[in-house]
């Protein structure tokens, strides 16, 4: 496969790459799990187009994801127009890979299709305006997109999610002509990694931080976080990044309204796009 860096050849190597010193016990294993653990975000792409039919294959994988009550409350827009891509790259903080990648997708929470169906049937969907319905649609979109990501990576393609489309979801909606009741919740770049782009697998929190048994427990959380901060600081140094650890990143990213990059008004934007959120 043509990927940025090779998949670890053993489960121990894969687990160590993902967890560092906090490697959990190695249980059942196969090539699919190895692929999942090899995931990393790639932010530089060659212009080479994937084989014909790749987009349709990724959407088939996406449509095979779970969807709440089979409501299928999501859609995806493939954006090829260079001007539209440039505008999205700008609103997303000048992320140039949006313009570079051969496939760029806007994943949408979409209640409009079901609303049109109900109107055609002469019915009113009383549950449609509620927060639950928007949440279902956003989750449906995320599940579908993740299936597409796994499929893409299995084909030797690289990916990166673009959550910064939520910096201005109304402009995104205008760019791709979304009707009321549809919101682009995130973007996705897909393509072959550019020469020299070979990110490591990024370490994750120790499983003891996220896996609880019967009851939620916080004992030992401080020491687990300290160890993970060390792993992330070492990772950042290897990547030539600023001396950055996890605690510092969280405090920076969530510590001020300014860091939300306009997403502090997201509730108003979602409502303006046709989701009342009752």
Coordinates of C-alpha atoms in Angstrom, one line a residue:
X1 CA 0.0 0.0 0.0
X2 CA 1.1 3.6 -0.7
X3 CA 0.9 5.1 2.7
X4 CA 2.9 7.8 4.6
X5 CA 4.6 5.4 6.9
X6 CA 4.4 1.6 7.2
X7 CA 2.0 -0.2 9.4
X8 CA 3.6 -1.8 12.4
X9 CA 4.3 -5.4 11.6
X10 CA 3.4 -6.8 15.1
X11 CA 0.7 -6.1 17.5
X12 CA 3.2 -5.2 20.2
X13 CA 4.8 -2.6 17.8
X14 CA 1.4 -1.2 17.0
X15 CA 0.3 -0.9 20.6
X16 CA 3.7 0.7 21.6
X17 CA 3.4 3.2 18.8
X18 CA -0.1 4.2 20.0
X19 CA 0.5 4.1 23.8
X20 CA 4.2 4.4 24.4
X21 CA 5.2 3.1 27.8
X22 CA 1.5 2.6 28.8
X23 CA 1.0 -0.2 26.4
X24 CA -2.1 -2.3 27.3
X25 CA -2.2 -6.1 27.2
X26 CA -2.2 -7.4 23.7
X27 CA -5.3 -9.4 23.0
X28 CA -6.9 -10.7 19.8
X29 CA -5.4 -9.3 16.6
X30 CA -5.7 -9.1 12.9
X31 CA -4.8 -6.9 9.9
X32 CA -7.9 -4.8 10.3
X33 CA -7.0 -3.9 13.9
X34 CA -3.5 -3.2 12.8
X35 CA -4.8 -0.8 10.2
X36 CA -6.9 1.0 12.7
X37 CA -4.0 1.5 15.1
X38 CA -1.8 2.8 12.3
X39 CA -4.1 5.9 11.7
X40 CA -2.5 9.3 11.6
X41 CA -3.6 12.6 10.2
X42 CA -1.8 13.7 7.0
X43 CA -1.6 17.4 6.1
X44 CA 0.1 17.4 2.7
X45 CA -1.0 15.6 -0.5
X46 CA 0.1 14.8 -4.0
X47 CA -2.3 15.9 -6.8
X48 CA -2.5 12.3 -8.1
X49 CA -6.1 11.2 -8.5
X50 CA -7.1 7.8 -6.9
X51 CA -8.4 5.1 -9.3
X52 CA -11.8 5.7 -10.9
X53 CA -14.6 4.7 -8.6
X54 CA -12.7 5.5 -5.4
X55 CA -15.2 8.1 -4.3
X56 CA -18.1 5.8 -4.8
X57 CA -16.3 3.0 -2.9
X58 CA -15.8 5.3 0.0
X59 CA -19.4 6.4 0.0
X60 CA -20.5 2.7 -0.1
X61 CA -18.3 2.1 3.0
X62 CA -19.8 5.2 4.6
X63 CA -23.4 4.0 3.9
X64 CA -22.5 0.7 5.6
X65 CA -22.0 2.3 8.9
X66 CA -24.6 2.1 11.7
X67 CA -27.3 4.7 11.5
X68 CA -29.8 5.4 14.2
X69 CA -33.1 3.6 13.5
X70 CA -32.0 3.5 9.8
X71 CA -33.0 7.2 9.6
X72 CA -29.9 7.9 7.5
X73 CA -29.8 11.5 8.5
X74 CA -26.5 12.5 6.8
X75 CA -25.2 13.5 3.3
X76 CA -21.8 14.2 1.9
X77 CA -20.8 16.8 -0.7
X78 CA -17.7 16.2 -2.9
X79 CA -16.1 19.6 -3.6
X80 CA -14.0 19.9 -6.7
X81 CA -14.4 23.6 -7.6
X82 CA -11.0 25.3 -6.9
X83 CA -12.7 28.5 -5.8
X84 CA -15.0 26.8 -3.3
X85 CA -12.0 24.8 -1.9
X86 CA -10.0 28.0 -1.6
X87 CA -12.8 29.7 0.3
X88 CA -13.1 26.7 2.6
X89 CA -9.3 26.6 3.2
X90 CA -9.4 30.3 4.1
X91 CA -12.3 30.0 6.6
X92 CA -10.6 26.9 8.1
X93 CA -7.5 28.9 9.0
X94 CA -5.6 28.6 5.7
X95 CA -5.3 24.8 5.7
X96 CA -3.8 24.4 2.2
X97 CA -4.3 20.7 2.2
X98 CA -8.0 21.4 1.5
X99 CA -6.8 22.7 -1.9
X100 CA -4.2 20.1 -2.5
X101 CA -6.0 16.8 -1.9
X102 CA -7.7 15.1 -4.9
X103 CA -10.8 14.3 -2.9
X104 CA -12.4 16.8 -0.4
X105 CA -15.6 15.9 1.3
X106 CA -18.1 18.0 3.4
X107 CA -19.9 15.7 5.7
X108 CA -23.4 16.9 6.6
X109 CA -25.9 16.4 9.3
X110 CA -29.0 16.3 7.1
X111 CA -32.6 16.4 8.4
X112 CA -33.9 18.0 5.2
X113 CA -34.3 14.7 3.2
X114 CA -36.6 13.2 5.8
X115 CA -38.5 16.5 6.1
X116 CA -39.1 16.5 2.3
X117 CA -40.3 12.9 2.5
X118 CA -42.8 13.7 5.3
X119 CA -44.0 16.8 3.3
X120 CA -44.6 14.6 0.3
X121 CA -46.5 12.2 2.4
X122 CA -48.6 14.9 4.0
X123 CA -47.2 14.3 7.4
X124 CA -45.5 16.5 10.1
X125 CA -42.4 15.1 11.9
X126 CA -43.0 16.5 15.4
X127 CA -39.7 15.2 16.6
X128 CA -37.6 16.9 13.9
X129 CA -37.0 20.3 15.6
X130 CA -35.5 18.8 18.8
X131 CA -31.9 18.6 19.8
X132 CA -32.1 14.8 19.8
X133 CA -32.7 14.8 16.0
X134 CA -29.8 17.1 15.3
X135 CA -27.5 15.0 17.6
X136 CA -28.6 11.9 15.7
X137 CA -27.8 13.5 12.4
X138 CA -24.3 14.7 13.6
X139 CA -23.5 11.3 15.0
X140 CA -24.7 9.6 11.8
X141 CA -22.4 11.8 9.8
X142 CA -19.4 11.0 12.0
X143 CA -20.0 7.3 11.9
X144 CA -20.3 7.3 8.1
X145 CA -17.2 9.4 7.7
X146 CA -15.1 7.2 9.9
X147 CA -16.1 4.2 7.9
X148 CA -14.9 6.1 4.8
X149 CA -11.6 6.9 6.5
X150 CA -10.9 3.3 7.3
X151 CA -11.8 2.3 3.8
X152 CA -9.5 5.0 2.3
X153 CA -6.6 4.0 4.5
X154 CA -7.1 0.3 3.6
X155 CA -6.6 1.4 -0.1
X156 CA -3.3 3.2 0.7
X157 CA -4.8 6.7 0.9
X158 CA -4.3 9.2 3.7
X159 CA -6.8 11.4 5.4
X160 CA -7.3 14.3 7.7
X161 CA -10.6 15.6 9.2
X162 CA -11.3 19.4 8.9
X163 CA -13.3 20.4 12.0
X164 CA -12.6 24.0 11.3
X165 CA -15.4 24.2 8.7
X166 CA -17.4 24.9 11.8
X167 CA -15.6 28.2 12.1
X168 CA -18.3 29.5 9.6
X169 CA -20.9 26.8 8.8
X170 CA -23.2 29.4 7.2
X171 CA -20.5 30.2 4.6
X172 CA -19.9 26.5 4.0
X173 CA -23.7 26.1 3.5
X174 CA -23.7 29.0 0.9
X175 CA -20.7 27.6 -0.9
X176 CA -22.3 24.2 -1.5
X177 CA -25.9 25.3 -1.6
X178 CA -27.1 23.4 1.4
X179 CA -30.9 23.7 2.0
X180 CA -32.4 24.5 5.4
X181 CA -32.0 21.5 7.8
X182 CA -28.5 20.6 6.5
X183 CA -25.2 21.6 8.1
X184 CA -21.6 20.7 7.1
X185 CA -20.3 19.4 10.4
X186 CA -16.7 18.7 9.2
X187 CA -14.6 18.2 6.1
X188 CA -12.3 15.4 5.1
X189 CA -9.2 15.4 2.9
X190 CA -8.4 12.2 1.1
X191 CA -5.4 11.5 -1.1
X192 CA -1.9 10.2 -1.4
X193 CA 0.6 11.7 1.1
X194 CA 3.0 14.2 -0.4
X195 CA 6.7 13.3 -0.5
X196 CA 8.3 13.7 2.9
X197 CA 5.1 13.8 4.8
X198 CA 5.4 10.8 7.2
X199 CA 3.8 11.6 10.5
X200 CA 4.2 9.2 13.4
X201 CA 1.3 7.6 15.0
X202 CA 0.3 10.1 17.7
X203 CA 0.2 8.7 21.3
X204 CA -3.2 8.5 23.0
X205 CA -4.1 8.7 26.7
X206 CA -3.4 5.5 28.6
X207 CA -6.4 3.1 28.5
X208 CA -6.7 3.5 32.3
X209 CA -7.7 7.1 31.7
X210 CA -10.6 6.3 29.4
X211 CA -11.6 2.7 30.3
X212 CA -13.8 2.4 33.4
X213 CA -15.2 -0.8 35.0
X214 CA -18.7 -0.6 36.4
X215 CA -18.2 2.9 37.8
X216 CA -16.4 6.0 36.6
X217 CA -13.1 6.3 38.5
X218 CA -10.6 9.2 38.7
X219 CA -8.1 7.7 41.1
X220 CA -4.6 7.9 39.7
X221 CA -5.7 10.4 37.0
X222 CA -3.0 13.0 37.8
X223 CA -0.1 10.5 37.5
X224 CA -1.6 9.0 34.3
X225 CA -1.8 12.5 32.8
X226 CA 1.7 13.4 33.8
X227 CA 3.0 10.3 32.1
X228 CA 1.0 11.0 29.0
X229 CA 2.3 14.6 29.0
X230 CA 5.8 13.2 28.8
X231 CA 4.9 11.0 25.9
X232 CA 3.3 13.9 24.0
X233 CA 6.2 16.2 24.7
X234 CA 8.6 13.6 23.3
X235 CA 6.4 13.0 20.3
X236 CA 6.2 16.8 19.6
X237 CA 10.0 17.0 19.8
X238 CA 10.4 14.2 17.3
X239 CA 8.0 15.9 14.9
X240 CA 9.9 19.2 15.2
X241 CA 6.9 20.9 16.8
X242 CA 6.9 23.3 19.7
X243 CA 7.5 21.8 23.1
X244 CA 3.9 20.7 23.5
X245 CA 2.2 18.3 25.9
X246 CA -1.4 17.2 26.2
X247 CA -2.3 19.3 29.2
X248 CA -0.9 22.4 27.6
X249 CA -2.8 21.8 24.3
X250 CA -6.1 21.3 26.1
X251 CA -5.7 24.4 28.2
X252 CA -4.8 26.4 25.0
X253 CA -7.5 25.0 22.9
X254 CA -10.3 25.2 25.4
X255 CA -9.1 27.9 27.7
X256 CA -10.4 31.0 25.9
X257 CA -13.3 32.0 23.8
X258 CA -10.9 33.3 21.2
X259 CA -9.5 29.8 20.7
X260 CA -12.9 28.7 19.4
X261 CA -12.3 30.7 16.2
X262 CA -15.9 31.8 15.9
X263 CA -17.4 28.6 17.0
X264 CA -18.7 30.3 20.2
X265 CA -21.7 31.4 18.0
X266 CA -22.3 27.9 16.8
X267 CA -25.7 27.5 18.4
X268 CA -27.0 30.6 16.6
X269 CA -25.4 29.3 13.3
X270 CA -27.0 25.9 13.7
X271 CA -30.4 27.5 14.3
X272 CA -29.9 29.8 11.3
X273 CA -29.3 26.7 9.2
X274 CA -32.7 25.3 10.0
X275 CA -32.2 23.3 13.2
X276 CA -34.4 24.8 16.0
X277 CA -32.7 22.7 18.7
X278 CA -35.8 22.7 21.0

